[in-house]
């Protein structure tokens, strides 16, 4: 991968390679765009098969954060950090404290939070070395786990999609297939069940789907069979890259709307969904509840306000779906345009000297 060429093509500002020989780890911090504010994004900890995989991931995720915060009307840019190998338990504190020192050296251009493979305890360790960390435990004055608000936002997005696809926002009587019952998926289930949706569930962890299935009188299928389930809405709430040329032909739904990041393997795969008559809810719009929740930590966290702001995802999604129809572009392209227009508009005023 030609990193500098990629940075120029997609408008990246800065990529920082971090190495601490004393602690024994490597990390990469990518800052995509800070037009709207400091670059906020999670710290992903993963056993990457190669350096190239880690670089691709951090760049893709940082850019998605820029789009997510822009579309959610937040005064934040997009960034991400990856730690290239999962540290053994006894070494996590030193890795995160060391990473905290690198983050501090950026002077607030990047603000860290939790992501796949990092946890509250890790954020506490970061906070010992840098003030540029959010999503801290409630006991430390933070906003705690963002997942309930993320799920609430996905529920709003689903209603906006239902309005377009079925002629009304109600999910009553709709059959929703939920893939992944972790922090987001498990918080989505009670909202759907309360509204009278019928559910079909899958998770790769043994017994998890069965447990939720008996709690919500839902059907349970294997992780592979969920793609073939006849349903109204397919809701990806597990990992990214699950909508591909291999899986899209198998879907038997009218809407795809879920909480997972980077659901499309490739942005062009959105056309494949639309050719099959499936409405795709752009993921970074649907799952913005988490970053909305975290953003309130800067001004004093208030859960009621977080939910009120996340309810706005309904209108944003509606606006993007209508825009896609009017401009005759896919919903994925319409969402990127929507976010991009706000960044361009703000960039245009920044040339005035203050
Ligand atoms: P999580 O790790 O708590 O849950 C993921 C769940 O998916 C787990 O239960 C796992 O067993 C299951 N899973 C993994 N692969 C699967 C497969 N192939 N089929 C079925 N189940 C599978 O993660 P989470 O916090 O719930 O996040 C879920 C997704 O939402 C991720 O893509 C994450 O990046 C995104 N997201 C989360 C938040 C948040 O607030 N937690 C915010 C925005 C986006």
XYZ file of C-alpha atoms and ligand atoms in Angstrom:
398
model
C 0.000 0.000 0.000
C 1.291 3.473 -0.925
C 0.429 5.243 2.342
C 1.189 8.815 1.294
C -0.755 8.372 -1.956
C -3.704 6.910 -0.010
C -3.537 9.818 2.480
C -3.631 12.344 -0.355
C -6.500 10.596 -2.158
C -8.750 10.350 0.916
C -7.711 13.567 2.663
C -5.862 12.168 5.702
C -4.017 14.704 7.829
C -1.640 12.591 9.872
C -0.607 9.015 10.582
C 1.580 8.351 13.601
C 3.547 5.116 14.027
C 4.229 4.380 17.694
C 6.852 1.997 19.041
C 7.951 1.547 22.636
C 10.876 -0.868 22.865
C 10.802 -0.797 26.691
C 7.199 -1.973 26.854
C 7.391 -4.010 23.645
C 4.458 -3.082 21.434
C 3.581 -1.116 18.308
C 0.526 1.017 17.555
C -0.714 3.329 14.804
C -2.785 6.479 15.310
C -4.574 7.879 12.233
C -6.088 11.350 12.169
C -8.315 11.694 9.137
C -9.881 15.154 9.303
C -10.098 17.782 12.051
C -12.130 20.434 10.215
C -15.060 20.043 12.613
C -13.048 19.427 15.778
C -10.559 17.047 17.393
C -10.369 13.569 15.867
C -12.297 11.204 18.127
C -12.179 7.435 17.695
C -11.663 4.179 19.518
C -8.524 2.194 20.241
C -8.798 -1.184 18.500
C -6.675 -3.989 19.896
C -6.339 -6.870 17.478
C -3.904 -9.607 16.397
C -3.423 -8.268 12.884
C -2.023 -10.839 10.435
C 0.286 -8.171 8.972
C 1.381 -4.553 9.282
C -0.443 -3.844 6.014
C -3.744 -5.164 7.472
C -3.344 -2.909 10.506
C -2.654 0.176 8.373
C -5.643 -0.514 6.105
C -7.903 -0.991 9.126
C -6.841 2.144 10.985
C -7.214 4.314 7.865
C -10.649 2.878 6.964
C -11.926 3.254 10.523
C -10.573 6.797 11.016
C -12.287 8.043 7.838
C -15.569 6.390 8.888
C -15.360 8.326 12.189
C -15.051 11.630 10.295
C -18.194 10.807 8.297
C -20.077 9.587 11.370
C -19.458 12.679 13.484
C -20.118 15.027 10.559
C -23.474 13.389 9.738
C -24.440 13.401 13.444
C -23.864 17.194 13.616
C -21.076 16.773 16.185
C -18.148 19.165 16.452
C -15.657 16.370 16.105
C -13.300 15.036 13.466
C -12.374 11.428 12.794
C -9.482 9.358 14.067
C -8.632 5.880 15.245
C -5.810 4.003 16.936
C -4.827 0.361 16.595
C -2.551 -1.693 18.832
C -1.054 -4.315 16.507
C -1.174 -7.327 18.826
C -3.311 -8.212 21.847
C -1.038 -7.715 24.878
C -0.972 -10.431 27.532
C -3.059 -9.584 30.622
C -0.080 -8.612 32.781
C 1.167 -6.126 30.162
C -2.055 -4.215 29.384
C -1.423 -1.461 31.920
C 2.045 -0.642 30.540
C 0.840 -0.771 26.922
C -2.086 1.582 27.578
C -0.071 3.961 29.747
C 2.590 4.126 27.064
C -0.046 4.692 24.355
C -1.517 7.417 26.575
C 1.814 9.247 26.427
C 1.857 9.102 22.622
C -1.739 10.402 22.555
C -0.801 13.224 24.930
C 2.020 14.220 22.570
C -0.618 15.006 19.918
C -1.880 17.834 22.111
C -5.591 17.002 21.788
C -5.686 16.445 18.016
C -6.753 12.833 18.734
C -9.157 11.785 21.521
C -9.291 8.098 22.401
C -12.198 5.943 23.500
C -13.093 2.222 23.701
C -13.375 -0.026 20.664
C -13.243 -3.717 19.787
C -10.608 -5.294 22.029
C -10.242 -2.379 24.475
C -12.157 -1.962 27.693
C -13.030 0.534 30.456
C -10.023 -0.546 32.521
C -7.754 0.266 29.545
C -9.340 3.725 29.286
C -8.590 4.269 32.969
C -4.935 3.435 32.289
C -4.843 5.812 29.319
C -6.323 8.551 31.489
C -3.365 8.308 33.882
C -1.112 9.610 31.076
C -3.391 11.781 28.934
C -6.439 13.977 29.400
C -7.484 13.202 25.819
C -9.647 10.174 26.542
C -13.446 9.807 26.747
C -15.974 7.099 27.469
C -14.679 6.730 31.012
C -16.625 4.858 33.700
C -19.540 6.727 35.317
C -17.712 6.548 38.666
C -14.911 8.632 37.112
C -17.352 11.245 35.851
C -17.607 9.672 32.396
C -20.527 8.520 30.265
C -19.950 4.775 30.748
C -20.975 2.152 28.200
C -22.366 3.847 25.040
C -24.051 0.676 23.725
C -27.606 1.355 25.040
C -27.641 4.719 23.217
C -26.096 3.138 20.102
C -28.916 0.560 20.076
C -31.513 3.291 20.601
C -30.104 5.146 17.559
C -30.219 1.975 15.441
C -33.871 1.585 16.448
C -34.560 5.167 15.253
C -32.787 4.456 11.953
C -34.834 1.282 11.502
C -38.063 3.220 11.923
C -36.951 5.768 9.291
C -36.170 2.869 6.909
C -39.534 1.251 7.662
C -41.249 4.498 6.722
C -39.566 4.384 3.291
C -39.877 0.653 2.689
C -43.250 -0.167 4.246
C -45.076 3.178 4.204
C -44.953 3.813 7.977
C -42.347 3.843 10.784
C -43.985 1.178 12.935
C -42.090 -2.074 13.405
C -45.145 -3.883 14.806
C -45.475 -7.282 13.167
C -42.223 -6.888 11.245
C -39.803 -9.818 11.305
C -36.307 -8.637 12.216
C -33.221 -10.886 11.894
C -30.515 -9.753 14.328
C -26.947 -10.933 13.656
C -24.818 -10.607 16.805
C -26.114 -10.232 20.343
C -23.259 -8.417 22.039
C -23.466 -4.995 23.658
C -25.443 -3.386 20.780
C -27.568 -6.341 19.649
C -28.663 -7.264 23.176
C -29.747 -3.654 23.859
C -31.707 -3.549 20.582
C -33.824 -6.630 21.346
C -36.018 -5.152 24.116
C -36.785 -2.079 21.983
C -37.904 -4.252 19.055
C -39.812 -6.695 21.233
C -41.648 -3.876 23.040
C -42.885 -2.528 19.722
C -44.206 -5.924 18.671
C -41.593 -6.987 16.127
C -40.969 -10.718 15.807
C -37.329 -11.705 16.091
C -34.925 -14.237 14.678
C -31.470 -14.328 16.255
C -27.947 -15.631 15.700
C -24.631 -15.352 17.532
C -21.390 -17.306 17.255
C -21.051 -17.554 21.057
C -22.581 -20.771 22.280
C -25.907 -20.413 24.106
C -26.165 -16.623 23.681
C -28.849 -16.639 20.960
C -30.728 -19.429 22.757
C -30.784 -17.417 26.012
C -32.078 -14.282 24.298
C -34.471 -16.414 22.237
C -36.254 -17.704 25.325
C -36.315 -14.228 26.936
C -37.930 -12.597 23.873
C -39.832 -15.592 22.412
C -37.608 -15.348 19.353
C -36.529 -17.929 16.793
C -32.850 -18.914 16.775
C -30.798 -19.930 13.732
C -27.134 -20.738 13.146
C -24.723 -17.860 12.355
C -24.546 -18.945 8.723
C -28.303 -19.488 8.266
C -29.227 -15.931 9.375
C -28.371 -14.645 5.843
C -31.036 -16.901 4.284
C -33.836 -16.072 6.749
C -36.983 -14.628 5.215
C -37.567 -11.365 7.110
C -38.500 -7.699 6.699
C -35.307 -6.281 8.214
C -31.834 -7.790 8.455
C -29.875 -6.146 11.274
C -26.081 -6.653 11.289
C -24.859 -6.059 14.839
C -21.678 -8.161 14.802
C -18.571 -7.437 12.733
C -17.898 -5.409 9.576
C -17.557 -6.546 5.972
C -20.535 -8.919 6.127
C -22.373 -7.474 3.101
C -20.487 -8.812 0.084
C -20.967 -10.360 -3.336
C -21.165 -13.694 -1.506
C -23.828 -12.800 1.080
C -26.016 -10.170 -0.647
C -27.618 -12.644 -3.121
C -28.699 -14.761 -0.126
C -30.590 -12.013 1.720
C -34.402 -12.267 1.745
C -35.310 -8.933 3.335
C -36.500 -5.452 2.307
C -34.222 -3.448 4.621
C -30.697 -3.794 6.030
C -30.228 -1.673 9.154
C -27.880 -2.464 12.026
C -25.217 -1.245 14.408
C -22.056 -2.857 12.984
C -19.357 -0.588 11.561
C -18.279 -0.893 7.903
C -20.974 -3.422 6.957
C -20.340 -3.177 3.213
C -17.216 -4.978 2.059
C -17.081 -2.336 -0.665
C -19.190 0.824 -1.115
C -20.188 -0.424 -4.619
C -21.891 -3.429 -3.015
C -24.682 -1.022 -2.054
C -25.779 -1.095 -5.748
C -26.024 -4.869 -5.500
C -28.412 -4.488 -2.557
C -30.501 -1.918 -4.402
C -30.705 -4.094 -7.540
C -32.292 -6.707 -5.280
C -34.808 -4.143 -3.976
C -33.156 -3.915 -0.543
C -32.937 -0.538 1.198
C -29.572 -0.094 2.947
C -29.310 2.151 6.034
C -25.770 3.617 5.909
C -24.033 2.191 8.962
C -22.228 5.308 10.158
C -25.558 7.134 10.321
C -27.447 4.295 12.027
C -24.815 3.610 14.691
C -23.913 7.213 15.610
C -25.664 6.946 19.001
C -22.411 5.786 20.596
C -20.347 8.788 19.531
C -23.264 11.120 20.321
C -23.297 9.660 23.843
C -19.529 10.055 24.269
C -19.496 13.594 22.860
C -21.623 14.785 25.791
C -18.811 13.951 28.180
C -17.101 17.184 27.095
C -19.944 19.338 28.382
C -21.112 17.223 31.342
C -22.835 13.917 30.625
C -26.628 13.690 30.684
C -28.241 10.424 29.541
C -31.585 12.083 28.783
C -29.899 14.557 26.466
C -27.905 11.728 24.829
C -31.137 9.895 23.968
C -32.790 13.104 22.775
C -29.883 13.755 20.416
C -29.759 10.125 19.276
C -33.475 10.359 18.433
C -32.383 12.842 15.747
C -30.938 9.874 13.822
C -34.499 9.286 12.577
C -34.567 12.637 10.738
C -30.984 12.360 9.494
C -31.619 8.899 8.063
C -34.891 10.048 6.507
C -33.157 13.019 4.884
C -30.385 10.787 3.441
C -32.830 8.182 2.093
C -34.893 10.888 0.393
C -31.706 12.557 -0.933
C -30.547 9.241 -2.432
C -33.874 8.788 -4.216
C -33.916 12.357 -5.547
C -30.269 12.316 -6.698
C -30.542 8.746 -8.048
C -27.517 7.535 -6.106
C -27.159 4.682 -3.631
C -27.918 5.406 0.014
C -24.223 4.776 0.832
C -23.134 7.473 -1.622
C -25.868 9.843 -0.400
C -24.667 9.450 3.206
C -21.042 10.217 2.280
C -22.214 13.286 0.351
C -24.347 14.445 3.287
C -21.399 14.257 5.688
C -18.960 15.679 3.115
C -21.123 18.724 2.429
C -21.052 19.759 6.090
C -17.259 19.405 6.278
C -16.799 21.385 3.046
C -19.133 24.138 4.284
C -17.223 24.511 7.574
C -13.860 24.343 5.788
C -14.977 27.270 3.645
C -15.222 29.614 6.670
C -11.892 28.572 8.199
C -9.820 30.797 5.900
C -10.939 33.886 7.840
C -8.161 35.004 10.203
C -9.204 35.310 13.834
P -19.639 -6.999 20.954
O -18.281 -7.589 20.791
O -20.180 -6.740 22.314
O -20.737 -7.917 20.197
C -20.554 -8.524 18.967
C -21.370 -9.815 18.985
O -21.383 -10.370 17.679
C -20.779 -10.871 19.918
O -21.815 -11.392 20.718
C -20.209 -11.920 18.948
O -20.243 -13.224 19.476
C -21.162 -11.770 17.787
N -20.654 -12.222 16.487
C -19.420 -12.031 15.950
N -19.368 -12.560 14.705
C -20.593 -13.075 14.455
C -21.182 -13.734 13.343
N -20.497 -13.986 12.234
N -22.480 -14.119 13.425
C -23.199 -13.868 14.544
N -22.701 -13.253 15.641
C -21.419 -12.868 15.585
O -19.629 -5.667 20.078
P -20.679 -4.475 20.146
O -20.153 -3.413 20.999
O -22.058 -5.023 20.350
O -20.537 -3.925 18.646
C -21.163 -4.591 17.567
C -20.850 -3.821 16.299
O -21.343 -2.477 16.414
C -19.354 -3.663 15.976
O -19.196 -3.677 14.580
C -19.003 -2.295 16.538
O -17.881 -1.729 15.865
C -20.285 -1.543 16.212
N -20.537 -0.367 17.049
C -20.680 -0.504 18.382
C -20.950 0.613 19.171
C -21.152 0.509 20.659
O -21.630 1.482 21.264
N -20.847 -0.616 21.271
C -21.069 1.876 18.571
C -20.961 1.985 17.184
C -20.678 0.852 16.433
